């Protein structure tokens, strides 16, 4: 995929950071010495960790140069490093591994989740939130649009870039051998947005990327016009002129 766009991602900063706050609220640690924010993005999730534990040694990891630059500007006192989480291992055991809205972009969860849990110090916590929205109209209609246009061959594998996450039971079984307890919950947020175009702006920074990145500008405009017609039908306008974007998310907190 092309690089991420930090400014576009932050268009919906409050809505995107809310699940990170909800995840952090369930992390049962008083004062971790070292915490790692996987897929730190522009530093919005890292900032929550810094606010809760000002004394902790914080490291944000991300594969995007644009995101890392934004994170460094935002939190000059934290450390931010480029890393691919598909291969990352911690140089020393860490007290908290925090991963908000990133592991859905990293494959092979059967290997990844136990490996992350094994990077924890005794009593350490792995806290993960992942969108569970591939069957929502927002994402179903991306696949439908991709299959129904002159770009179909070019976009053949686009949907596979985003991982289809496992069931809560699957993550429980993966993590329980490495954890004294595993807390899992699922929440659906309903975001009132300013019409179908706002849904598209939201997703352009994230879920639409695998479908838009391979296309030329003209194809991209045509793809978005076709997708927009579908989105407008699937998300009716309410009395206040807004649409409601339903956004289910899966949360996992495992303590070593
Ligand atoms: C949706 S953003 C999440 C940002 C932030 N954690 C938050 O809570 O809003 C996902 C981030 O994961 C990063 N990312 C995706 N795949 C990655 C990988 N394999 N290794 C490292 N970072 C990755 C992207 O660059 C992006 O910054």
Short mmCIF file of C-alpha atoms and ligand atoms in Angstrom, two decimals:
data_model
loop_
_atom_site.label_atom_id
_atom_site.label_comp_id
_atom_site.label_asym_id
_atom_site.label_seq_id
_atom_site.Cartn_x
_atom_site.Cartn_y
_atom_site.Cartn_z
CA UNK A 1 0.00 0.00 0.00
CA UNK A 2 1.02 3.64 -0.42
CA UNK A 3 2.06 5.56 2.68
CA UNK A 4 -0.62 6.58 5.17
CA UNK A 5 -1.76 10.22 5.37
CA UNK A 6 -1.59 11.51 8.94
CA UNK A 7 -3.58 14.72 8.25
CA UNK A 8 -6.43 12.81 6.57
CA UNK A 9 -6.43 10.23 9.39
CA UNK A 10 -6.80 13.00 11.98
CA UNK A 11 -9.94 14.38 10.27
CA UNK A 12 -11.92 12.21 12.67
CA UNK A 13 -9.47 12.27 15.55
CA UNK A 14 -12.04 12.28 18.38
CA UNK A 15 -14.00 9.37 16.95
CA UNK A 16 -10.87 7.37 16.16
CA UNK A 17 -9.29 7.97 19.58
CA UNK A 18 -12.39 7.05 21.59
CA UNK A 19 -11.84 3.27 21.33
CA UNK A 20 -8.21 3.80 22.40
CA UNK A 21 -9.51 5.57 25.53
CA UNK A 22 -12.02 2.77 26.17
CA UNK A 23 -9.27 0.16 25.76
CA UNK A 24 -6.85 2.02 28.03
CA UNK A 25 -9.52 2.32 30.73
CA UNK A 26 -9.45 -1.48 31.09
CA UNK A 27 -5.65 -1.81 31.39
CA UNK A 28 -4.99 -2.90 34.99
CA UNK A 29 -1.51 -1.39 35.45
CA UNK A 30 -0.54 1.19 38.10
CA UNK A 31 2.77 2.39 36.71
CA UNK A 32 4.41 0.53 33.82
CA UNK A 33 8.14 1.33 33.41
CA UNK A 34 8.10 0.63 29.68
CA UNK A 35 5.16 0.73 27.27
CA UNK A 36 5.06 0.21 23.52
CA UNK A 37 2.35 1.62 21.25
CA UNK A 38 2.14 -0.62 18.19
CA UNK A 39 0.88 1.16 15.06
CA UNK A 40 1.10 4.47 16.91
CA UNK A 41 -0.10 6.43 13.88
CA UNK A 42 0.13 10.20 14.42
CA UNK A 43 0.69 9.69 18.17
CA UNK A 44 -2.93 10.14 19.30
CA UNK A 45 -2.94 6.77 21.09
CA UNK A 46 0.61 7.29 22.42
CA UNK A 47 -0.51 10.60 23.89
CA UNK A 48 -3.14 8.80 25.98
CA UNK A 49 -0.42 6.57 27.43
CA UNK A 50 1.76 9.63 28.17
CA UNK A 51 -1.14 11.37 29.95
CA UNK A 52 -1.88 8.36 32.15
CA UNK A 53 1.76 7.45 32.91
CA UNK A 54 3.97 10.55 32.50
CA UNK A 55 6.95 8.66 33.99
CA UNK A 56 6.79 5.65 31.67
CA UNK A 57 9.36 5.04 28.94
CA UNK A 58 7.17 5.21 25.81
CA UNK A 59 8.00 3.86 22.38
CA UNK A 60 5.70 4.23 19.39
CA UNK A 61 6.22 1.89 16.43
CA UNK A 62 4.80 2.34 12.94
CA UNK A 63 5.68 1.48 9.35
CA UNK A 64 4.53 4.84 7.92
CA UNK A 65 6.98 7.73 7.56
CA UNK A 66 4.18 10.31 7.47
CA UNK A 67 2.58 8.93 10.63
CA UNK A 68 5.94 8.78 12.45
CA UNK A 69 6.74 12.39 11.50
CA UNK A 70 3.37 13.54 12.87
CA UNK A 71 3.86 11.52 16.07
CA UNK A 72 7.34 13.01 16.65
CA UNK A 73 5.96 16.54 16.26
CA UNK A 74 3.16 15.76 18.67
CA UNK A 75 5.18 14.07 21.42
CA UNK A 76 8.82 15.20 21.20
CA UNK A 77 9.73 13.42 24.44
CA UNK A 78 8.57 9.96 23.40
CA UNK A 79 10.59 7.68 21.16
CA UNK A 80 9.18 6.71 17.75
CA UNK A 81 10.70 4.04 15.53
CA UNK A 82 9.95 2.58 12.14
CA UNK A 83 9.08 -1.10 12.35
CA UNK A 84 7.04 -3.75 10.57
CA UNK A 85 4.92 -5.47 13.20
CA UNK A 86 4.81 -8.66 11.16
CA UNK A 87 8.40 -9.21 12.31
CA UNK A 88 8.81 -7.03 15.43
CA UNK A 89 10.09 -8.42 18.71
CA UNK A 90 10.83 -6.29 21.79
CA UNK A 91 14.53 -5.79 22.64
CA UNK A 92 13.60 -6.43 26.30
CA UNK A 93 10.39 -7.51 28.07
CA UNK A 94 7.80 -4.71 28.24
CA UNK A 95 5.08 -3.96 30.80
CA UNK A 96 2.46 -2.84 28.28
CA UNK A 97 1.96 -3.58 24.61
CA UNK A 98 -0.86 -1.33 23.38
CA UNK A 99 -2.23 -1.85 19.85
CA UNK A 100 -5.20 0.31 18.91
CA UNK A 101 -6.60 -0.16 15.39
CA UNK A 102 -3.52 -1.72 13.84
CA UNK A 103 -3.40 -5.51 14.06
CA UNK A 104 -6.19 -5.84 11.47
CA UNK A 105 -3.44 -4.81 9.01
CA UNK A 106 -1.01 -7.53 10.14
CA UNK A 107 -1.52 -11.14 9.04
CA UNK A 108 -1.21 -14.55 10.68
CA UNK A 109 -2.82 -13.84 14.06
CA UNK A 110 -2.30 -17.46 15.14
CA UNK A 111 1.43 -16.69 15.33
CA UNK A 112 1.30 -12.95 15.99
CA UNK A 113 -0.81 -12.90 19.17
CA UNK A 114 1.18 -15.54 21.12
CA UNK A 115 4.43 -13.86 19.97
CA UNK A 116 3.25 -10.48 21.28
CA UNK A 117 2.16 -12.01 24.60
CA UNK A 118 5.62 -13.57 24.96
CA UNK A 119 7.23 -10.09 24.76
CA UNK A 120 5.56 -9.11 28.05
CA UNK A 121 7.33 -8.86 31.39
CA UNK A 122 5.71 -10.87 34.24
CA UNK A 123 2.41 -9.11 35.11
CA UNK A 124 2.56 -7.19 31.82
CA UNK A 125 -0.47 -6.47 29.66
CA UNK A 126 -1.28 -6.84 25.97
CA UNK A 127 -4.17 -4.50 25.03
CA UNK A 128 -5.62 -4.72 21.53
CA UNK A 129 -8.54 -3.12 19.71
CA UNK A 130 -9.41 -4.05 16.13
CA UNK A 131 -12.26 -2.91 13.88
CA UNK A 132 -14.69 -5.78 13.30
CA UNK A 133 -16.54 -4.10 10.45
CA UNK A 134 -15.80 -6.12 7.31
CA UNK A 135 -19.43 -7.21 7.09
CA UNK A 136 -20.81 -3.68 7.54
CA UNK A 137 -22.22 -1.98 4.40
CA UNK A 138 -19.23 0.40 4.45
CA UNK A 139 -16.84 -2.48 3.74
CA UNK A 140 -19.13 -4.91 1.92
CA UNK A 141 -19.78 -2.14 -0.63
CA UNK A 142 -16.04 -1.56 -1.16
CA UNK A 143 -15.70 -5.19 -2.25
CA UNK A 144 -18.87 -4.96 -4.33
CA UNK A 145 -17.63 -1.80 -6.09
CA UNK A 146 -14.20 -3.37 -6.66
CA UNK A 147 -15.72 -6.41 -8.35
CA UNK A 148 -18.11 -4.37 -10.48
CA UNK A 149 -16.07 -2.06 -12.71
CA UNK A 150 -13.22 -1.82 -15.22
CA UNK A 151 -10.79 -1.91 -12.26
CA UNK A 152 -11.90 -5.42 -11.17
CA UNK A 153 -8.75 -7.20 -12.37
CA UNK A 154 -6.43 -4.56 -10.93
CA UNK A 155 -8.17 -4.76 -7.55
CA UNK A 156 -8.36 -8.56 -7.50
CA UNK A 157 -6.53 -9.05 -4.17
CA UNK A 158 -7.25 -5.66 -2.58
CA UNK A 159 -9.73 -6.98 -0.03
CA UNK A 160 -7.19 -9.48 1.33
CA UNK A 161 -4.79 -6.76 2.55
CA UNK A 162 -7.03 -6.14 5.54
CA UNK A 163 -7.13 -9.27 7.73
CA UNK A 164 -10.49 -10.88 8.56
CA UNK A 165 -10.12 -11.00 12.34
CA UNK A 166 -10.92 -14.12 14.36
CA UNK A 167 -13.74 -14.80 16.81
CA UNK A 168 -13.48 -13.78 20.48
CA UNK A 169 -13.16 -17.49 21.33
CA UNK A 170 -10.22 -17.86 18.93
CA UNK A 171 -8.29 -15.00 20.60
CA UNK A 172 -9.12 -16.37 24.05
CA UNK A 173 -7.62 -19.74 23.07
CA UNK A 174 -4.56 -18.12 21.48
CA UNK A 175 -3.76 -15.96 24.50
CA UNK A 176 -4.88 -18.00 27.51
CA UNK A 177 -1.76 -20.27 27.54
CA UNK A 178 0.37 -17.09 27.88
CA UNK A 179 -1.88 -15.09 30.24
CA UNK A 180 -3.31 -15.32 33.72
CA UNK A 181 -6.54 -13.79 32.40
CA UNK A 182 -8.05 -12.60 29.12
CA UNK A 183 -10.78 -9.92 29.01
CA UNK A 184 -12.62 -9.63 25.69
CA UNK A 185 -15.53 -7.42 24.66
CA UNK A 186 -17.14 -6.06 21.50
CA UNK A 187 -18.69 -2.62 21.13
CA UNK A 188 -20.56 -1.01 18.26
CA UNK A 189 -20.12 2.76 18.04
CA UNK A 190 -22.71 4.71 16.04
CA UNK A 191 -21.07 7.84 14.63
CA UNK A 192 -23.38 10.61 13.33
CA UNK A 193 -21.57 12.02 10.28
CA UNK A 194 -22.32 14.86 7.86
CA UNK A 195 -23.70 12.69 5.03
CA UNK A 196 -22.26 9.98 2.75
CA UNK A 197 -19.21 12.05 1.78
CA UNK A 198 -18.08 12.09 5.40
CA UNK A 199 -18.19 8.27 5.47
CA UNK A 200 -15.99 8.26 2.38
CA UNK A 201 -13.55 10.79 3.85
CA UNK A 202 -13.32 8.70 7.04
CA UNK A 203 -12.61 5.49 5.11
CA UNK A 204 -10.26 7.08 2.56
CA UNK A 205 -7.61 7.28 5.30
CA UNK A 206 -7.99 3.62 6.28
CA UNK A 207 -10.24 0.88 4.86
CA UNK A 208 -10.47 2.30 1.33
CA UNK A 209 -6.69 2.55 0.93
CA UNK A 210 -6.15 -0.95 -0.51
CA UNK A 211 -8.82 -0.18 -3.13
CA UNK A 212 -7.74 3.38 -3.99
CA UNK A 213 -3.94 3.08 -3.86
CA UNK A 214 -3.58 0.86 -6.98
CA UNK A 215 -5.82 3.11 -9.15
CA UNK A 216 -4.88 6.04 -11.41
CA UNK A 217 -6.54 9.38 -10.57
CA UNK A 218 -9.30 9.03 -13.21
CA UNK A 219 -10.10 5.45 -12.17
CA UNK A 220 -10.10 6.51 -8.54
CA UNK A 221 -12.69 9.23 -9.18
CA UNK A 222 -14.90 6.74 -11.04
CA UNK A 223 -14.49 4.13 -8.28
CA UNK A 224 -15.42 6.69 -5.61
CA UNK A 225 -18.46 7.89 -7.58
CA UNK A 226 -19.71 4.30 -7.89
CA UNK A 227 -18.98 3.57 -4.21
CA UNK A 228 -20.68 6.82 -3.15
CA UNK A 229 -23.94 5.87 -4.90
CA UNK A 230 -23.99 2.60 -2.99
CA UNK A 231 -23.11 4.27 0.33
CA UNK A 232 -25.86 6.89 -0.10
CA UNK A 233 -28.42 4.08 -0.55
CA UNK A 234 -27.11 2.05 2.42
CA UNK A 235 -26.89 4.94 4.91
CA UNK A 236 -30.15 6.94 4.86
CA UNK A 237 -30.10 10.56 5.96
CA UNK A 238 -31.71 11.31 9.35
CA UNK A 239 -33.87 14.30 10.29
CA UNK A 240 -30.81 16.36 11.20
CA UNK A 241 -29.22 15.71 7.81
CA UNK A 242 -26.72 13.21 9.20
CA UNK A 243 -26.00 9.55 8.53
CA UNK A 244 -25.16 7.01 11.23
CA UNK A 245 -21.99 4.99 10.65
CA UNK A 246 -22.18 1.78 12.69
CA UNK A 247 -18.66 0.70 13.64
CA UNK A 248 -18.21 -2.58 15.59
CA UNK A 249 -14.87 -3.10 17.31
CA UNK A 250 -13.30 -6.02 19.21
CA UNK A 251 -11.29 -5.38 22.39
CA UNK A 252 -8.82 -7.76 24.06
CA UNK A 253 -6.85 -7.25 27.27
CA UNK A 254 -4.55 -10.11 28.33
CA UNK A 255 -2.39 -10.07 31.46
CA UNK A 256 0.70 -12.24 31.66
C1 LIG B 1 -5.62 3.11 11.99
S1 LIG B 1 -3.99 3.67 12.40
C2 LIG B 1 -4.01 3.61 14.17
C3 LIG B 1 -3.33 4.81 14.80
C4 LIG B 1 -3.44 4.93 16.31
N1 LIG B 1 -2.91 3.76 17.01
C5 LIG B 1 -4.85 5.18 16.81
O1 LIG B 1 -5.19 4.64 17.86
O2 LIG B 1 -5.62 5.94 16.20
C6 LIG B 1 -3.07 2.24 11.96
C7 LIG B 1 -1.57 2.46 11.92
O3 LIG B 1 -0.94 1.19 11.78
C8 LIG B 1 0.20 1.33 10.96
N2 LIG B 1 0.52 0.02 10.40
C9 LIG B 1 -0.21 -0.72 9.54
N3 LIG B 1 0.43 -1.88 9.28
C10 LIG B 1 1.59 -1.87 9.99
C11 LIG B 1 2.68 -2.79 10.12
N4 LIG B 1 2.70 -3.97 9.48
N5 LIG B 1 3.69 -2.44 10.95
C12 LIG B 1 3.68 -1.25 11.62
N6 LIG B 1 2.68 -0.36 11.52
C13 LIG B 1 1.64 -0.67 10.71
C14 LIG B 1 -0.22 2.37 9.92
O4 LIG B 1 0.89 2.98 9.34
C15 LIG B 1 -1.08 3.33 10.75
O5 LIG B 1 -0.34 4.39 11.25
#
